[in-house]
Amino acid sequence: MDVLVKTGMAEALCTYIKNDRPFLGICLGLQLLFESSEENGPVNGLGLIPGVVGRFNSSNGFRVPHIGWNALQITKDSEILDDIGDHHVYFVHSYRAMPSDDNKEWISSTCNYGDDFIASIRRGNVHAVQFHPEKSGDVGLSVLRRFLDPKTQGTKNPTQGKASKLAKRVIACLDVRTNDKGDLVVTKGDQYDVREHTKENEVRNLGKPVELAGQYYKDGADEVSFLNITGFRDFPLGDLPMLQVLRRTSENVFVPLTVGGGIRDFTDANGRHYTSLEVASEYFRSGADKISIGSDAVHAAEEYMKTKVKTGKSSLEQISKVYGSQAVVVSIDPRRVYLKSPNDVQFKTIRVTKPGPGGEEYAWYQCTVNGGREGRPIGAYELAKVVEELGAGEILLNCIDCDGQGKGFDIDLIKLISDAVSIPVIASSGAGAAEHFSEVFMETNASAALAAGIFHRKEVPIQSVKEHLLKEGIEVRV
């Protein structure tokens, strides 16, 4: 709003919209139309629609940000929504506008997340949507097509989906790194070891990143996550291949893209300092929707636990302040440490469902940095609580013990963390069968589950995971 007011665009936009010119607002583009917003505020909006944009209420057990594929309740003919039917669309936001008698003539659809909030508006040629059509797959592209050309012949009776509420997400993860020839390849570790056990000891090569991401989009992945495990290099912005991968992927993949690895402050060989915000901005400009921070978040959390002072200087704080918490995922890489007694450490411990090798009944989860190579004096529980406070919008929860094992997710760990925080948690590490997905969704509060190796090796297709989840009564996007 500051920028719009300073440049004179606020007044120009109001005049344009009042003249019923074609307008499409997306996400923030819908929120700007209201009188004001509580976000960083109160901040005055354009004042065209009565109402105040407020934060979701997380005290009722709903996770904030609202991230994922949800259903629309269409309340009036809006033209651009004609092809949506009962299909899910992708939302990612912490603030929303609420329906009222004063604004009901604007509302074309609502969505339920704790309460009914405004999902889209329409008056004449003026449209705005809270969801992201450009990230909602084919259904979302139909919204853009219909806006650009209202005469588009759509289906009018779209194929029937079964969307009724927020769906559980199935995410495909691509571990990307340079092989010994310098080419970027998709690889997969076994407890974080990505080299083949052969005489050559070469990096395991499971395909090309852009092609695989495109295939997963066609197969129905709800998100695609790139983890750049060559991220410990000295010059992340010199890592042009990864930026290129994002640019090329985002041309053909219309679901959210996350990228992680090497997003931190650094100084190049010429002595020029780059902030983590500058690095992240380059990734966002290249097509990323969310960035994932690992080791850097651990160091920031340790510092905060010592000082109890938010400096605002950590990559996590800087990026979430500028781009919003929903754009920042913190990747936690813990390993299980068994204990005889819960009093053996100062960190949060749990009674494990399966005893340790020495019959131990308790464990804590020690966080690691640098790709699992270095243990730190902080537990996964403590880290999760602190990063939520510092501005993380989502947690990607790995488990080194389960990585590449195919025996299922670490339910004890995922339950511990998903019960401790009010932001969404993505379960990762250990999926080996479709049943592992239903198990994690039924036994924990995870919002999403991620897999890599079983998808790359075509052992378990994404579609069969979704079919299994539907059979078990778990809502997914079809």
XYZ file of N, CA and C in Angstrom, residues 222-353:
396
model
N 1.179 -32.460 -5.395
C 0.563 -31.208 -4.936
C 1.586 -30.088 -4.809
N 2.839 -30.452 -4.654
C 3.939 -29.483 -4.620
C 5.187 -30.204 -5.089
N 6.156 -29.430 -5.557
C 7.463 -30.002 -5.908
C 8.522 -29.242 -5.119
N 9.382 -30.003 -4.463
C 10.405 -29.401 -3.609
C 11.789 -29.765 -4.148
N 12.622 -28.744 -4.378
C 14.009 -28.981 -4.790
C 14.906 -28.745 -3.585
N 15.717 -29.729 -3.251
C 16.686 -29.520 -2.181
C 18.072 -29.561 -2.806
N 18.719 -28.405 -2.823
C 20.031 -28.308 -3.468
C 21.100 -28.758 -2.481
N 21.489 -30.025 -2.564
C 22.417 -30.537 -1.560
C 23.874 -30.273 -1.922
N 24.100 -29.435 -2.966
C 25.448 -28.876 -3.134
C 25.434 -27.497 -2.476
N 24.546 -27.304 -1.510
C 24.318 -25.982 -0.931
C 25.424 -25.486 -0.017
N 26.473 -26.252 0.186
C 27.522 -25.798 1.112
C 28.663 -25.138 0.364
N 28.367 -24.724 -0.867
C 29.394 -24.079 -1.666
C 29.590 -22.639 -1.199
N 30.597 -21.973 -1.738
C 30.923 -20.628 -1.267
C 30.071 -19.548 -1.905
N 29.459 -19.845 -3.041
C 28.840 -18.754 -3.782
C 27.471 -19.158 -4.323
N 26.411 -19.119 -3.478
C 25.101 -19.575 -3.933
C 24.583 -18.856 -5.171
N 24.837 -17.549 -5.298
C 24.288 -16.835 -6.447
C 25.053 -17.143 -7.729
N 26.216 -17.762 -7.581
C 26.945 -18.205 -8.762
C 26.391 -19.534 -9.242
N 25.449 -20.069 -8.464
C 24.905 -21.382 -8.762
C 23.807 -21.254 -9.813
N 24.195 -20.764 -10.973
C 23.208 -20.484 -12.016
C 22.394 -21.699 -12.443
N 22.980 -22.897 -12.492
C 22.152 -24.030 -12.923
C 20.883 -24.185 -12.086
N 20.975 -23.988 -10.751
C 19.788 -24.170 -9.904
C 18.744 -23.102 -10.198
N 19.187 -21.868 -10.423
C 18.245 -20.798 -10.779
C 17.596 -21.123 -12.123
N 18.394 -21.669 -13.018
C 17.903 -22.061 -14.336
C 16.868 -23.183 -14.216
N 17.130 -24.133 -13.327
C 16.190 -25.240 -13.088
C 14.838 -24.667 -12.643
N 14.866 -23.708 -11.725
C 13.621 -23.101 -11.241
C 12.889 -22.387 -12.369
N 13.641 -21.593 -13.153
C 13.004 -20.832 -14.239
C 12.326 -21.771 -15.234
N 13.057 -22.810 -15.626
C 12.507 -23.712 -16.638
C 11.356 -24.550 -16.083
N 11.465 -24.946 -14.824
C 10.391 -25.743 -14.211
C 9.114 -24.924 -14.115
N 9.237 -23.653 -13.685
C 8.036 -22.844 -13.447
C 7.309 -22.470 -14.739
N 7.942 -22.715 -15.881
C 7.257 -22.463 -17.162
C 6.171 -23.509 -17.446
N 6.342 -24.692 -16.878
C 5.414 -25.786 -17.203
C 4.805 -26.484 -15.991
N 5.218 -26.095 -14.798
C 4.720 -26.758 -13.580
C 3.912 -25.736 -12.791
N 2.582 -25.959 -12.690
C 1.707 -24.959 -12.080
C 1.203 -25.419 -10.719
N 2.133 -25.897 -9.906
C 1.898 -26.130 -8.476
C 3.058 -25.454 -7.745
N 2.950 -25.280 -6.421
C 4.010 -24.566 -5.698
C 5.371 -25.263 -5.789
N 6.421 -24.432 -5.886
C 7.800 -24.916 -5.937
C 8.545 -24.397 -4.714
N 9.214 -25.301 -4.017
C 10.044 -24.923 -2.871
C 11.497 -25.215 -3.216
N 12.409 -24.357 -2.792
C 13.831 -24.635 -3.012
C 14.580 -24.417 -1.705
N 15.512 -25.292 -1.418
C 16.327 -25.154 -0.210
C 17.776 -25.468 -0.516
N 18.661 -25.001 0.355
C 20.100 -25.266 0.209
C 20.870 -24.005 -0.080
N 21.729 -23.602 0.841
C 22.640 -22.478 0.594
C 22.017 -21.106 0.735
N 20.835 -21.026 1.355
C 20.211 -19.706 1.498
C 20.666 -19.114 2.834
N 21.713 -18.293 2.762
C 22.320 -17.697 3.967
C 23.149 -16.492 3.551
N 23.603 -15.737 4.556
C 24.516 -14.619 4.271
C 25.861 -15.187 3.809
N 26.519 -14.517 2.885
C 27.882 -14.952 2.524
C 28.621 -13.797 1.852
N 29.931 -13.953 1.793
C 30.791 -12.962 1.129
C 31.528 -13.673 0.005
N 31.493 -13.094 -1.210
C 32.131 -13.778 -2.332
C 33.643 -13.524 -2.348
N 34.299 -14.115 -3.329
C 35.767 -14.050 -3.401
C 36.268 -12.612 -3.558
N 35.422 -11.723 -4.058
C 35.824 -10.315 -4.224
C 35.530 -9.466 -2.997
N 35.032 -10.127 -1.946
C 34.761 -9.378 -0.715
C 33.386 -8.724 -0.684
N 32.544 -8.973 -1.710
C 31.195 -8.393 -1.708
C 30.285 -9.232 -0.817
N 29.571 -8.557 0.103
C 28.691 -9.272 1.035
C 27.277 -9.344 0.462
N 26.688 -10.535 0.534
C 25.298 -10.725 0.115
C 24.503 -11.184 1.331
N 23.319 -10.598 1.533
C 22.484 -11.062 2.642
C 21.673 -12.270 2.174
N 21.208 -13.036 3.154
C 20.364 -14.192 2.812
C 19.097 -13.723 2.099
N 18.656 -12.505 2.413
C 17.474 -11.957 1.750
C 17.726 -11.757 0.256
N 18.923 -11.287 -0.102
C 19.260 -11.111 -1.521
C 19.297 -12.466 -2.240
N 19.857 -13.458 -1.553
C 19.938 -14.804 -2.142
C 18.522 -15.352 -2.356
N 17.682 -15.250 -1.306
C 16.310 -15.761 -1.401
C 15.537 -15.034 -2.492
N 15.737 -13.717 -2.590
C 15.013 -12.917 -3.587
C 15.305 -13.420 -5.001
N 16.561 -13.818 -5.231
C 16.934 -14.328 -6.550
C 16.202 -15.639 -6.845
N 16.070 -16.481 -5.810
C 15.320 -17.729 -5.983
C 13.844 -17.448 -6.258
N 13.259 -16.492 -5.502
C 11.847 -16.151 -5.715
C 11.634 -15.624 -7.136
N 12.540 -14.754 -7.572
C 12.406 -14.188 -8.921
C 12.537 -15.257 -10.003
N 13.248 -16.327 -9.670
C 13.459 -17.400 -10.654
C 12.315 -18.406 -10.666
N 11.341 -18.244 -9.762
C 10.173 -19.129 -9.824
C 9.836 -19.874 -8.548
N 10.654 -19.724 -7.491
C 10.333 -20.408 -6.230
C 9.152 -19.713 -5.541
N 8.277 -20.501 -4.901
C 7.179 -19.941 -4.102
C 7.545 -19.912 -2.632
N 8.359 -20.903 -2.237
C 8.783 -20.973 -0.831
C 10.271 -21.301 -0.830
N 10.965 -20.816 0.176
C 12.361 -21.240 0.321
C 12.488 -21.990 1.647
N 13.398 -22.936 1.644
C 13.598 -23.782 2.812
C 14.971 -23.476 3.418
N 14.975 -23.235 4.721
C 16.221 -22.914 5.437
C 16.511 -24.044 6.417
N 17.755 -24.512 6.436
C 18.126 -25.609 7.317
C 19.095 -25.173 8.403
N 20.395 -25.371 8.146
C 21.428 -25.101 9.156
C 21.338 -23.686 9.731
N 21.079 -22.718 8.860
C 21.031 -21.328 9.293
C 19.957 -21.099 10.360
N 18.831 -21.811 10.217
C 17.741 -21.675 11.199
C 18.153 -22.261 12.554
N 18.955 -23.339 12.521
C 19.430 -23.951 13.777
C 20.307 -22.953 14.529
N 21.248 -22.319 13.801
C 22.146 -21.352 14.454
C 21.363 -20.159 14.994
N 20.356 -19.696 14.243
C 19.534 -18.562 14.692
C 18.756 -18.929 15.957
N 18.233 -20.154 15.982
C 17.453 -20.606 17.143
C 18.336 -20.738 18.375
N 19.559 -21.270 18.191
C 20.490 -21.401 19.328
C 20.801 -20.021 19.916
N 21.035 -19.059 19.024
C 21.350 -17.692 19.448
C 20.177 -17.090 20.210
N 18.980 -17.285 19.674
C 17.775 -16.723 20.304
C 17.530 -17.353 21.677
N 17.791 -18.655 21.798
C 17.577 -19.322 23.101
C 18.556 -18.804 24.149
N 19.746 -18.395 23.682
C 20.750 -17.835 24.611
C 20.368 -16.439 25.065
N 19.981 -15.596 24.091
C 19.819 -14.158 24.375
C 18.377 -13.743 24.645
N 17.406 -14.555 24.148
C 15.976 -14.195 24.204
C 15.694 -12.882 23.474
N 16.566 -12.515 22.533
C 16.397 -11.267 21.767
C 16.244 -11.611 20.290
N 15.172 -11.083 19.686
C 15.011 -11.241 18.233
C 15.785 -10.112 17.575
N 16.875 -10.456 16.904
C 17.709 -9.405 16.292
C 17.130 -8.928 14.973
N 16.297 -9.782 14.338
C 15.776 -9.442 13.015
C 16.802 -9.666 11.922
N 17.993 -10.169 12.312
C 19.084 -10.294 11.328
C 19.202 -11.696 10.739
N 18.592 -12.685 11.376
C 18.731 -14.049 10.848
C 18.006 -14.143 9.505
N 18.434 -15.104 8.675
C 17.809 -15.270 7.358
C 16.316 -15.525 7.519
N 15.956 -16.309 8.514
C 14.554 -16.644 8.776
C 13.727 -15.387 9.043
N 14.240 -14.515 9.930
C 13.500 -13.285 10.266
C 13.444 -12.317 9.089
N 14.585 -12.148 8.401
C 14.626 -11.198 7.280
C 13.655 -11.597 6.160
N 13.697 -12.868 5.792
C 12.906 -13.312 4.640
C 11.419 -13.329 4.983
N 11.066 -13.779 6.206
C 9.639 -13.828 6.546
C 9.058 -12.426 6.707
N 9.907 -11.461 7.115
C 9.411 -10.078 7.257
C 9.060 -9.499 5.881
N 9.901 -9.756 4.884
C 9.685 -9.171 3.556
C 8.670 -9.977 2.742
N 8.766 -11.303 2.772
C 7.919 -12.127 1.895
C 6.742 -12.779 2.615
N 6.691 -12.661 3.943
C 5.622 -13.312 4.702
C 6.055 -14.680 5.187
N 5.518 -15.069 6.350
C 5.946 -16.349 6.938
C 5.602 -17.526 6.032
N 4.529 -17.389 5.221
C 4.120 -18.524 4.381
C 5.160 -18.862 3.312
N 6.132 -17.960 3.086
C 7.162 -18.211 2.068
C 8.401 -18.883 2.658
N 8.398 -19.128 3.976
C 9.598 -19.671 4.629
C 9.309 -21.012 5.299
N 9.999 -22.038 4.823
C 9.918 -23.380 5.405
C 11.222 -23.619 6.164
N 11.144 -24.153 7.378
C 12.377 -24.546 8.067
C 12.497 -26.064 8.006
N 13.638 -26.505 7.482
C 13.914 -27.932 7.335
C 14.699 -28.406 8.562
N 14.128 -29.358 9.296
C 14.751 -29.872 10.522
C 15.282 -31.277 10.239
N 16.563 -31.497 10.540
C 17.229 -32.780 10.261
C 17.696 -33.426 11.570
N 16.807 -34.065 12.313
C 17.241 -34.654 13.589
C 17.618 -36.128 13.466
N 18.391 -36.585 14.483
C 18.626 -38.022 14.616
C 18.181 -38.443 16.024
N 17.725 -39.674 16.129
C 17.201 -40.181 17.404
C 18.360 -40.549 18.333
N 18.292 -40.083 19.567
C 19.306 -40.449 20.567
C 18.567 -41.138 21.720
N 18.841 -42.448 21.889
C 18.116 -43.217 22.920
C 18.655 -42.914 24.314
N 17.757 -43.010 25.290
C 18.117 -42.712 26.689
C 17.520 -43.769 27.607
N 18.214 -44.009 28.725
C 17.657 -44.912 29.745
C 16.563 -44.194 30.536
N 16.803 -42.879 30.760
C 15.852 -42.119 31.593
C 15.556 -40.781 30.926
N 14.312 -40.290 31.052
C 13.979 -38.997 30.443
C 14.727 -37.831 31.100
N 15.336 -38.083 32.261
C 16.056 -37.008 32.949
C 17.526 -36.901 32.532
N 17.936 -37.731 31.560
C 19.347 -37.743 31.162
C 19.763 -36.516 30.356
N 18.792 -35.803 29.765
C 19.121 -34.591 28.991
C 18.154 -33.475 29.370
N 18.559 -32.234 29.008
C 17.693 -31.089 29.341
C 16.634 -30.843 28.255
N 16.664 -31.673 27.193
C 15.744 -31.453 26.074
C 14.488 -32.303 26.229
N 13.474 -31.961 25.445
C 12.206 -32.696 25.473
C 12.450 -34.137 25.032
N 12.016 -35.090 25.845
C 12.185 -36.511 25.515
C 10.814 -37.147 25.308
N 10.806 -38.299 24.676
C 9.550 -39.038 24.520
C 9.778 -40.490 24.900
N 8.697 -41.153 25.252
C 8.750 -42.608 25.428
C 8.513 -43.213 24.043
N 9.470 -43.958 23.526
C 9.382 -44.445 22.147
C 8.456 -45.654 22.040
N 7.842 -45.819 20.869
C 6.944 -46.964 20.695
C 7.729 -48.256 20.492
